[in-house]
PDB file of C-alpha atoms in Angstrom:
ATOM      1  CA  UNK A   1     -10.324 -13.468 -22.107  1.00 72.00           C
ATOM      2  CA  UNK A   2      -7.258 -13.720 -19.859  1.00 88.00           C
ATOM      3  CA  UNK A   3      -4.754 -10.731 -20.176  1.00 93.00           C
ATOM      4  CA  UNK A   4      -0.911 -11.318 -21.290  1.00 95.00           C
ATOM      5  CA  UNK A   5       1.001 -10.056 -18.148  1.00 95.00           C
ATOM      6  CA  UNK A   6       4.421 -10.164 -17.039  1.00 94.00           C
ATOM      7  CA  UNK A   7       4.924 -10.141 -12.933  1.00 93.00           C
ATOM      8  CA  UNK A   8       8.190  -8.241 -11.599  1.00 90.00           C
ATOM      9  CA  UNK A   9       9.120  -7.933  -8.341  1.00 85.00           C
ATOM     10  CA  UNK A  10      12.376  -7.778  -5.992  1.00 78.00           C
ATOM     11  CA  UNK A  11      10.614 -10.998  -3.470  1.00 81.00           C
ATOM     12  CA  UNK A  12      11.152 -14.202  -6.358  1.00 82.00           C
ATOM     13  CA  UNK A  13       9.032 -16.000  -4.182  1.00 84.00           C
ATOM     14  CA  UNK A  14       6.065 -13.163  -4.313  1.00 83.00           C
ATOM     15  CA  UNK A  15       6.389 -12.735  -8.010  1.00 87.00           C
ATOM     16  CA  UNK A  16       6.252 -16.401  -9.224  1.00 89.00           C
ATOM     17  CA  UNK A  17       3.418 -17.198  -6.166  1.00 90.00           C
ATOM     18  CA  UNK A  18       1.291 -14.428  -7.508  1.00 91.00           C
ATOM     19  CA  UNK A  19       2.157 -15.305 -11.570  1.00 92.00           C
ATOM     20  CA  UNK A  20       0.856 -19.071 -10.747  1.00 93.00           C
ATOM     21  CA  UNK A  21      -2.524 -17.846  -9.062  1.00 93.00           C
ATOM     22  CA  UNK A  22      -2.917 -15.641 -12.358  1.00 94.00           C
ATOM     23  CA  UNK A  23      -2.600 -18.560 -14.275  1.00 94.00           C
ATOM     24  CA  UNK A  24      -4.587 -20.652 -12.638  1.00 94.00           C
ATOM     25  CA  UNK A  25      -7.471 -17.856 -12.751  1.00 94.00           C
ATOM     26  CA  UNK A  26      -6.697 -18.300 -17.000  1.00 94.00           C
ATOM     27  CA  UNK A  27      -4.588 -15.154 -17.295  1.00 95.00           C
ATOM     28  CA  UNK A  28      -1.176 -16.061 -19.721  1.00 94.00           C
ATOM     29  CA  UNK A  29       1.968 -14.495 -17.752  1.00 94.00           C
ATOM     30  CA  UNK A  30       4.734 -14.513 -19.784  1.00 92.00           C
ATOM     31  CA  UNK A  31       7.695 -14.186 -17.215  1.00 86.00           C
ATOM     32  CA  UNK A  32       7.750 -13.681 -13.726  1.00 86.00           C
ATOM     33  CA  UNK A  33      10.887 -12.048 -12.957  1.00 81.00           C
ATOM     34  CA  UNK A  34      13.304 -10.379 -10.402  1.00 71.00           C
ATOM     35  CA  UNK A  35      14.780  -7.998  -9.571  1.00 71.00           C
ATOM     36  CA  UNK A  36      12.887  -4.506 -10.551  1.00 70.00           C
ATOM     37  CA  UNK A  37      15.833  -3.127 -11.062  1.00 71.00           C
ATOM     38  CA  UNK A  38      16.316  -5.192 -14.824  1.00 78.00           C
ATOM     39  CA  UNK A  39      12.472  -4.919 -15.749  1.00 81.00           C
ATOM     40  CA  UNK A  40      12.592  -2.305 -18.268  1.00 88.00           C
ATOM     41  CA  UNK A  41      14.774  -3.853 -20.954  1.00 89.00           C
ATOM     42  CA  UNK A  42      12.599  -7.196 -20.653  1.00 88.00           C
ATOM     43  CA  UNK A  43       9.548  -5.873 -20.476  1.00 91.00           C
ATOM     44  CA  UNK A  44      10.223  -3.767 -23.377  1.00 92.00           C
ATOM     45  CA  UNK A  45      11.766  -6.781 -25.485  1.00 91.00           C
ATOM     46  CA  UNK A  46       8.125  -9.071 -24.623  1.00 91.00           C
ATOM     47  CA  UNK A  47       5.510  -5.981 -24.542  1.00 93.00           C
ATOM     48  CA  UNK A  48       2.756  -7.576 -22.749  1.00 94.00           C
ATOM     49  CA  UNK A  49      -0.704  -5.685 -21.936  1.00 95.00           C
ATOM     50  CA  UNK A  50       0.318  -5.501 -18.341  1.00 95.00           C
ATOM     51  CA  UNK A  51       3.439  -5.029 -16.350  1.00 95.00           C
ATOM     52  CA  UNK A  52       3.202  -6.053 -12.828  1.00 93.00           C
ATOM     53  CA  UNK A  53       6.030  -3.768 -11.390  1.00 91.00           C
ATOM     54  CA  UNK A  54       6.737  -4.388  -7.435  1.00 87.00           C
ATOM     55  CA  UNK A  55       8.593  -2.350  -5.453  1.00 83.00           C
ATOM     56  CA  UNK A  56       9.021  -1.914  -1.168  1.00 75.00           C
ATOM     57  CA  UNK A  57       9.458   1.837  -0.933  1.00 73.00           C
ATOM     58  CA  UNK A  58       7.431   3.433  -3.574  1.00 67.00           C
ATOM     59  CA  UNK A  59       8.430   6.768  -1.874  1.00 64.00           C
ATOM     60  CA  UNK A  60      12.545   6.515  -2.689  1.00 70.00           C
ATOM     61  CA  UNK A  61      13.917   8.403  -5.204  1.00 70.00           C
ATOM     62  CA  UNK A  62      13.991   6.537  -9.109  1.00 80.00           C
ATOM     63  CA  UNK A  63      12.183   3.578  -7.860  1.00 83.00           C
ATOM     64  CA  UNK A  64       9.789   4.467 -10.463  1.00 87.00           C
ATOM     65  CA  UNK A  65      12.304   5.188 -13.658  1.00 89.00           C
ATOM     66  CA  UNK A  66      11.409   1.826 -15.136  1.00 90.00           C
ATOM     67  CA  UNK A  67       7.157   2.568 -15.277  1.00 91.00           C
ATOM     68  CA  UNK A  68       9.015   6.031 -16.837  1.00 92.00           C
ATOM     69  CA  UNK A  69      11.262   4.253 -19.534  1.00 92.00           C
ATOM     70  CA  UNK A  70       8.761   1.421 -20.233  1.00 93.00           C
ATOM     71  CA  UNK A  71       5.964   4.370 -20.913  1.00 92.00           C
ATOM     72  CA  UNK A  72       8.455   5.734 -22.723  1.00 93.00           C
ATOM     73  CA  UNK A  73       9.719   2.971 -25.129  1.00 94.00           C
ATOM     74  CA  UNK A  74       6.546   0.991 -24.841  1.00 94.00           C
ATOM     75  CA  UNK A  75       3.445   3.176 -24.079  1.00 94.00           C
ATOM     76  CA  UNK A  76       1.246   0.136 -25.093  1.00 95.00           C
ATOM     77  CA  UNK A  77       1.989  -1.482 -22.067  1.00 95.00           C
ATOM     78  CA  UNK A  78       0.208  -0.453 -18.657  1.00 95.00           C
ATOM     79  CA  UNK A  79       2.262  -0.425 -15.846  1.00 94.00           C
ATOM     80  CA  UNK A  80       0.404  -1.713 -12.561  1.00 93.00           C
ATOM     81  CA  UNK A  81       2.374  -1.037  -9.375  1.00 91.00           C
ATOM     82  CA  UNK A  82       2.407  -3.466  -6.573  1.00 88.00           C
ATOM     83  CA  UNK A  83       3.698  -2.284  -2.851  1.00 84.00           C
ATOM     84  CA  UNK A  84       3.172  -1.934   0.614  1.00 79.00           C
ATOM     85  CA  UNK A  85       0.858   1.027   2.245  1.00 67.00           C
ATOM     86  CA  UNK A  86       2.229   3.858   0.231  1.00 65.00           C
ATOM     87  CA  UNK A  87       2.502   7.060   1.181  1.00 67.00           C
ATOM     88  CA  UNK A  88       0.330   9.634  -0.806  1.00 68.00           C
ATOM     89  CA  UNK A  89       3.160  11.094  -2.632  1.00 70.00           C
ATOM     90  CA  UNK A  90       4.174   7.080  -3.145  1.00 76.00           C
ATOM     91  CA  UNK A  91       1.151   6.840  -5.300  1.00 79.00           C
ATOM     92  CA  UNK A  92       1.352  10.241  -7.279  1.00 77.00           C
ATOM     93  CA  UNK A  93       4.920   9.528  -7.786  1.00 82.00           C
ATOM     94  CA  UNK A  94       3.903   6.044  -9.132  1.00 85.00           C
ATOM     95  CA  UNK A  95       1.037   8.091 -11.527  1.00 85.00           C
ATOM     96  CA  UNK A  96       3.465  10.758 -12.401  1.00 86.00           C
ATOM     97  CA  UNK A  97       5.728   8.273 -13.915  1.00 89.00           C
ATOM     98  CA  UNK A  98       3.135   6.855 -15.809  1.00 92.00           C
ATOM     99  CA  UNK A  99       1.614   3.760 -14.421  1.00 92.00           C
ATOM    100  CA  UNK A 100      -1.990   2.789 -14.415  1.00 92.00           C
ATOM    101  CA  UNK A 101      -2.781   1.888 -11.249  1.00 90.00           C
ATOM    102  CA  UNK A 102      -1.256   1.150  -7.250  1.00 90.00           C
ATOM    103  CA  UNK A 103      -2.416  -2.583  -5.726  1.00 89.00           C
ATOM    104  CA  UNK A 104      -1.294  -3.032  -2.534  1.00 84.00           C
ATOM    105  CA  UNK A 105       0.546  -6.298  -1.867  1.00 81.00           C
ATOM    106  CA  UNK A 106      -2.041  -8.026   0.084  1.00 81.00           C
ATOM    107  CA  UNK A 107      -4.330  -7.546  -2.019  1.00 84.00           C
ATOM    108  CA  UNK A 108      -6.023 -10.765  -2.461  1.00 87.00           C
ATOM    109  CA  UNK A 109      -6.208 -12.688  -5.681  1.00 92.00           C
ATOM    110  CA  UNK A 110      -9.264 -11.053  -6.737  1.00 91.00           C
ATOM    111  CA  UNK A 111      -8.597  -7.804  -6.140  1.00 89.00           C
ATOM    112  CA  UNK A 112      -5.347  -7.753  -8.510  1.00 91.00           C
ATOM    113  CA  UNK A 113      -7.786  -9.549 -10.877  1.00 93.00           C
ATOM    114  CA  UNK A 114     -10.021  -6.391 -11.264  1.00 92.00           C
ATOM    115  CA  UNK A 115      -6.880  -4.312 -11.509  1.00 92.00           C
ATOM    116  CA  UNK A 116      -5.243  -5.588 -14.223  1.00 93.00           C
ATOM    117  CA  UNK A 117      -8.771  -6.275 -16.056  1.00 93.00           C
ATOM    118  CA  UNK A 118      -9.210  -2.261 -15.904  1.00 92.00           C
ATOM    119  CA  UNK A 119      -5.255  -1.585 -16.908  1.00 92.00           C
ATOM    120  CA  UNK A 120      -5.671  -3.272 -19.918  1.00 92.00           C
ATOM    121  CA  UNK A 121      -8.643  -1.056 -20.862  1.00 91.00           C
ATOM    122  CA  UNK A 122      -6.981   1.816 -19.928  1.00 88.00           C
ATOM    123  CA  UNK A 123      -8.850   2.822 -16.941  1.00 88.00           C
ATOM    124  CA  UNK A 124      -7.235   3.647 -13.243  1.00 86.00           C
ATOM    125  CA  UNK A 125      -6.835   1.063 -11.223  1.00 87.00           C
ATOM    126  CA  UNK A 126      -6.357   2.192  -7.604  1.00 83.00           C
ATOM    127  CA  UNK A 127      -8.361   2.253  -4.485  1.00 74.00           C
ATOM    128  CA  UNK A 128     -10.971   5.236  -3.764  1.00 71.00           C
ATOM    129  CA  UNK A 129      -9.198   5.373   0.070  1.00 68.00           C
ATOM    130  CA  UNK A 130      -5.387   5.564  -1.645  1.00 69.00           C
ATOM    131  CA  UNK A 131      -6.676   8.842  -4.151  1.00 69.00           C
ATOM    132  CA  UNK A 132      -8.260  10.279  -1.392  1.00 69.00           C
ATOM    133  CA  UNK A 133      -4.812  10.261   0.728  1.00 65.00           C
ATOM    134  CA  UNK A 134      -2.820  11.406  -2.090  1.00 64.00           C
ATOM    135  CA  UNK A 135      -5.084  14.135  -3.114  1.00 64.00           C
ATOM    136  CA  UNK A 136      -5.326  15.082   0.972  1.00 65.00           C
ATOM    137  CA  UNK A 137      -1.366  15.732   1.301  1.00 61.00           C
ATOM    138  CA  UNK A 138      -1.446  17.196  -2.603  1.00 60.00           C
ATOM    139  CA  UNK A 139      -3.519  19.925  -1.446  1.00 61.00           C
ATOM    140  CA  UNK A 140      -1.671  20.251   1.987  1.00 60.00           C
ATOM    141  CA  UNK A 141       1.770  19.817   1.295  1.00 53.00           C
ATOM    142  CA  UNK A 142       3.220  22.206   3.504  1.00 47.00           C
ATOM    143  CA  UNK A 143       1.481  20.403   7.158  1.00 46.00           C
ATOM    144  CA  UNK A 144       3.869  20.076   9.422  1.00 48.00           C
ATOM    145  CA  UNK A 145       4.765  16.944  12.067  1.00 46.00           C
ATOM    146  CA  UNK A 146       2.566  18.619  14.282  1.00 54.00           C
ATOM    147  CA  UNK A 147      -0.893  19.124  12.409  1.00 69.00           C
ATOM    148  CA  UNK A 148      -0.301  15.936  11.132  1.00 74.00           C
ATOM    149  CA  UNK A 149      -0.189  14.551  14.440  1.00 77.00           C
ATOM    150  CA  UNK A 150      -2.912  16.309  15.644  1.00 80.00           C
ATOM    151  CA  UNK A 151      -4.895  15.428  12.405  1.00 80.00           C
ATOM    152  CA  UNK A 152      -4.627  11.875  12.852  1.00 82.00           C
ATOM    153  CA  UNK A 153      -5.510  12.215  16.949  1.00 82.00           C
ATOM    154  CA  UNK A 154      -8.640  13.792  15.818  1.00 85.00           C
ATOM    155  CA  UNK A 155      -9.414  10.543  13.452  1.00 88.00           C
ATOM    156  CA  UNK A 156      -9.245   7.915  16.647  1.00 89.00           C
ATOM    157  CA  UNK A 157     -11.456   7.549  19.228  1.00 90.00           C
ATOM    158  CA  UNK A 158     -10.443   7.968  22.641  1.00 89.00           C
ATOM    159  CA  UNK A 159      -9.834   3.750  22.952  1.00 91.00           C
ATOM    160  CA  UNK A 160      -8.071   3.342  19.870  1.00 91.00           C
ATOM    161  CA  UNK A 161      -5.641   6.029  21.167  1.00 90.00           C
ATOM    162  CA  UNK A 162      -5.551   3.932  24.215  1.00 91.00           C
ATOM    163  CA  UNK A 163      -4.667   0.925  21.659  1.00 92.00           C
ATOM    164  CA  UNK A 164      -2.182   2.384  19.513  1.00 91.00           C
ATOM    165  CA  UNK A 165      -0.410   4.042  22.710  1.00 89.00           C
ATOM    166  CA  UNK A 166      -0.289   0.234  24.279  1.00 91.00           C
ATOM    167  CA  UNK A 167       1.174  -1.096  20.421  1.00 89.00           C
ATOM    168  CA  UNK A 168       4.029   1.850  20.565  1.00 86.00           C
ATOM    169  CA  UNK A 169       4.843   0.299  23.921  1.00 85.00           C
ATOM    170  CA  UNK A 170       5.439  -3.124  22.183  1.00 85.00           C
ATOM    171  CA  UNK A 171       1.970  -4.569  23.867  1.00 89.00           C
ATOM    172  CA  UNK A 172       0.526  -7.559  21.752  1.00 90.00           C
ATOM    173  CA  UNK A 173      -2.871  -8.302  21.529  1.00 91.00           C
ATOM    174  CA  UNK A 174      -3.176 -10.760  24.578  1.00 92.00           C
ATOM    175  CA  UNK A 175      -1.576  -7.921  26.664  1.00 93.00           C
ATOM    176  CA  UNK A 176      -4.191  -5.263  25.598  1.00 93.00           C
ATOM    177  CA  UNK A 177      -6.626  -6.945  26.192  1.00 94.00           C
ATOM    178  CA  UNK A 178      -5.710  -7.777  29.748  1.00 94.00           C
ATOM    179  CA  UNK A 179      -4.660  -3.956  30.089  1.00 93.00           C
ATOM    180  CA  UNK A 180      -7.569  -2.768  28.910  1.00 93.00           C
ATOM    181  CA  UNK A 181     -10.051  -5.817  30.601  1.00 94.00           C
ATOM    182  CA  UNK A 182     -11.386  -6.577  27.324  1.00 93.00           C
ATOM    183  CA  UNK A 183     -11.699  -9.329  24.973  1.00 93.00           C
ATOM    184  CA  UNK A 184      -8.382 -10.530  22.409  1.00 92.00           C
ATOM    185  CA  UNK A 185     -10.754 -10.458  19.654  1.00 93.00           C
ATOM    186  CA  UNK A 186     -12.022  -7.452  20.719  1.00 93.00           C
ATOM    187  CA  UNK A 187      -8.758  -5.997  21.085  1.00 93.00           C
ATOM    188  CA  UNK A 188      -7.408  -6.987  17.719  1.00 92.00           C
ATOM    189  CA  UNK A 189     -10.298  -5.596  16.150  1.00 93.00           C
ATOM    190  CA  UNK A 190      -9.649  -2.146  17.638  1.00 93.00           C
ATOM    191  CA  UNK A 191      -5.981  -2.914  16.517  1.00 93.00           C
ATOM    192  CA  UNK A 192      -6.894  -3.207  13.296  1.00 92.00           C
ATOM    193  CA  UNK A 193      -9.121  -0.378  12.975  1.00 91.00           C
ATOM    194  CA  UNK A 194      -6.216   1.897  14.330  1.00 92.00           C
ATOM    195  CA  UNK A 195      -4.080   0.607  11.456  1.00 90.00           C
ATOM    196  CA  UNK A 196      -6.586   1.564   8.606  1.00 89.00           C
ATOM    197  CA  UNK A 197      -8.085   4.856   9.889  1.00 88.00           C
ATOM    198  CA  UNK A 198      -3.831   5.709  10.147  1.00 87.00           C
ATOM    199  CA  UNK A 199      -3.530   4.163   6.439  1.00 85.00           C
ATOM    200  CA  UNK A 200      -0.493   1.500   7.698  1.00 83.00           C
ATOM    201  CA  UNK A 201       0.050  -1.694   7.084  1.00 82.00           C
ATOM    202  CA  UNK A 202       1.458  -3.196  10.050  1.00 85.00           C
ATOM    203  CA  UNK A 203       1.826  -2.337  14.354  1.00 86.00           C
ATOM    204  CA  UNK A 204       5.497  -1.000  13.876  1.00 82.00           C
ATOM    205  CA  UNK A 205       4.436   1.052  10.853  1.00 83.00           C
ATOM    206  CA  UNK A 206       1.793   2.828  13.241  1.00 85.00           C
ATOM    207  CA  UNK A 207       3.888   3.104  16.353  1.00 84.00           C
ATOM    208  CA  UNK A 208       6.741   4.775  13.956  1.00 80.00           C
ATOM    209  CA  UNK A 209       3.980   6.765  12.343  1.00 82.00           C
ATOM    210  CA  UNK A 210       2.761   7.724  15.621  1.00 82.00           C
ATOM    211  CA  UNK A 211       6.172   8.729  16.844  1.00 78.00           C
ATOM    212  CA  UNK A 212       7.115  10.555  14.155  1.00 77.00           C
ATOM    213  CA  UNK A 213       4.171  12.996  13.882  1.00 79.00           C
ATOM    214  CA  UNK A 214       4.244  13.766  17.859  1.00 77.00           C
ATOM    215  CA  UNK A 215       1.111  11.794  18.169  1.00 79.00           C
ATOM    216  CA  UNK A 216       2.365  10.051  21.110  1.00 76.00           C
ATOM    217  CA  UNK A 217       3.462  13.078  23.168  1.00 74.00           C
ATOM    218  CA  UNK A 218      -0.256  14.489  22.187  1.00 69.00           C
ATOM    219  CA  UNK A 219      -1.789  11.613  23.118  1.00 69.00           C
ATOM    220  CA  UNK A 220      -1.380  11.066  26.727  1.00 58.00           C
ATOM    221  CA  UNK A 221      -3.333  15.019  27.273  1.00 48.00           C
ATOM    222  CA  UNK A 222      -6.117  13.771  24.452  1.00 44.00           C
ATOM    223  CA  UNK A 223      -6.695  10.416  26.933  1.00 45.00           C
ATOM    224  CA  UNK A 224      -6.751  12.588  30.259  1.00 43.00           C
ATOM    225  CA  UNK A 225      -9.638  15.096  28.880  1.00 45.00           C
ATOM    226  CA  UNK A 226     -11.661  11.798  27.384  1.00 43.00           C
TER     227      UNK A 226
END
């Protein structure tokens, strides 16, 4: 039985692209809607099962007051939060307003699927890998640039360092590979390992990661001693 769903996000495009797939997969979505910033009142006034709720930075201040006031005012509904990579505090703030579950916004079809299968049954609907990160900075709030930095050194293996060093300089794949004498698809596999063991979504989310944690300046030593 296909769940009655309503799809909000601040991308038009995203939110009716992703409301026809649901459709087609026999899932009845009553609006698909934008921006966030309006959601409550209409997803109050419709109460479907499931709110789809995107949002780009899930780690800014109120972006999560609708999932709050829609809990709130409608606590039938479950509140499913699509966004990029989040942060760990991203996804506890998304839980401590109240919503069911974090997808991440390329998740494929399927994946969403299961999610909003589970939020209408009331179960959590987020990865294992996301709770792990959130409880990991929960329980070590207080690291600081530098341990993270070194933390996340400690996670890559002497190439990938090699890797994400060549990204933060702006190298594309074809360029690594030549750099490093090794094959494109060989080098866009280690690029993409980088980008999950760092939990990113993207090369300029790791290099700014990487630059902001002093992962860079500790990375040049790391290489020499490898």
């Amino acid at each position: 039985m296909g769940v009655r769903l309503m799809v909000v996000d601040d991308h038009r495009l995203h939110a009716e692209a992703l409301a026809s797939a649901l459709k087609l997969r026999g899932h009845r979505v009553l609006a698909a809607t934008a921006p966030v910033a309006g959601a409550a009142e209409l997803v109050i006034s419709r109460a479907p099962e499931v709110c789809l709720l995107g949002t780009a930075v899930p780690a800014q201040p109120g972006v999560f007051d609708p999932v709050a006031r829609i809990r709130r005012e409608r606590p039938q509904v479950a509140v499913l939060v699509l966004g990029p990579v989040p942060s760990p505090r991203g996804i506890a703030a998304a839980f401590a307003a109240g919503a069911c579950g974090y997808v991440r916004h390329d998740e494929r079809i399927e994946g969403v699927e299961r999610a909003l299968m589970k939020a209408r049954t009331g179960e959590s609907a987020v990865a294992p890998a996301l709770l792990q990160q959130a409880f990991g900075e929960l329980l070590n709030p207080a690291a600081q640039p530098d341990d993270e930095g070194r933390r996340l050194l400690s996670i890559l293996t002497p190439r990938e360092v090699e890797v994400l060093v060549r990204v933060a300089d702006g190298e594309d794949t074809r360029v690594i590979a030549a750099g490093m004498g090794i094959a494109p698809s060989t080098a866009r596999t280690h690029v993409q390992r980088v980008l999950m063991k760092l939990g990113v979504g993207s090369r300029l989310e790791a290099a700014a990661l990487a630059a902001r944690t002093g992962l860079l300046d500790r990375a040049a030593p790391a290489r020499t001693e490898s």
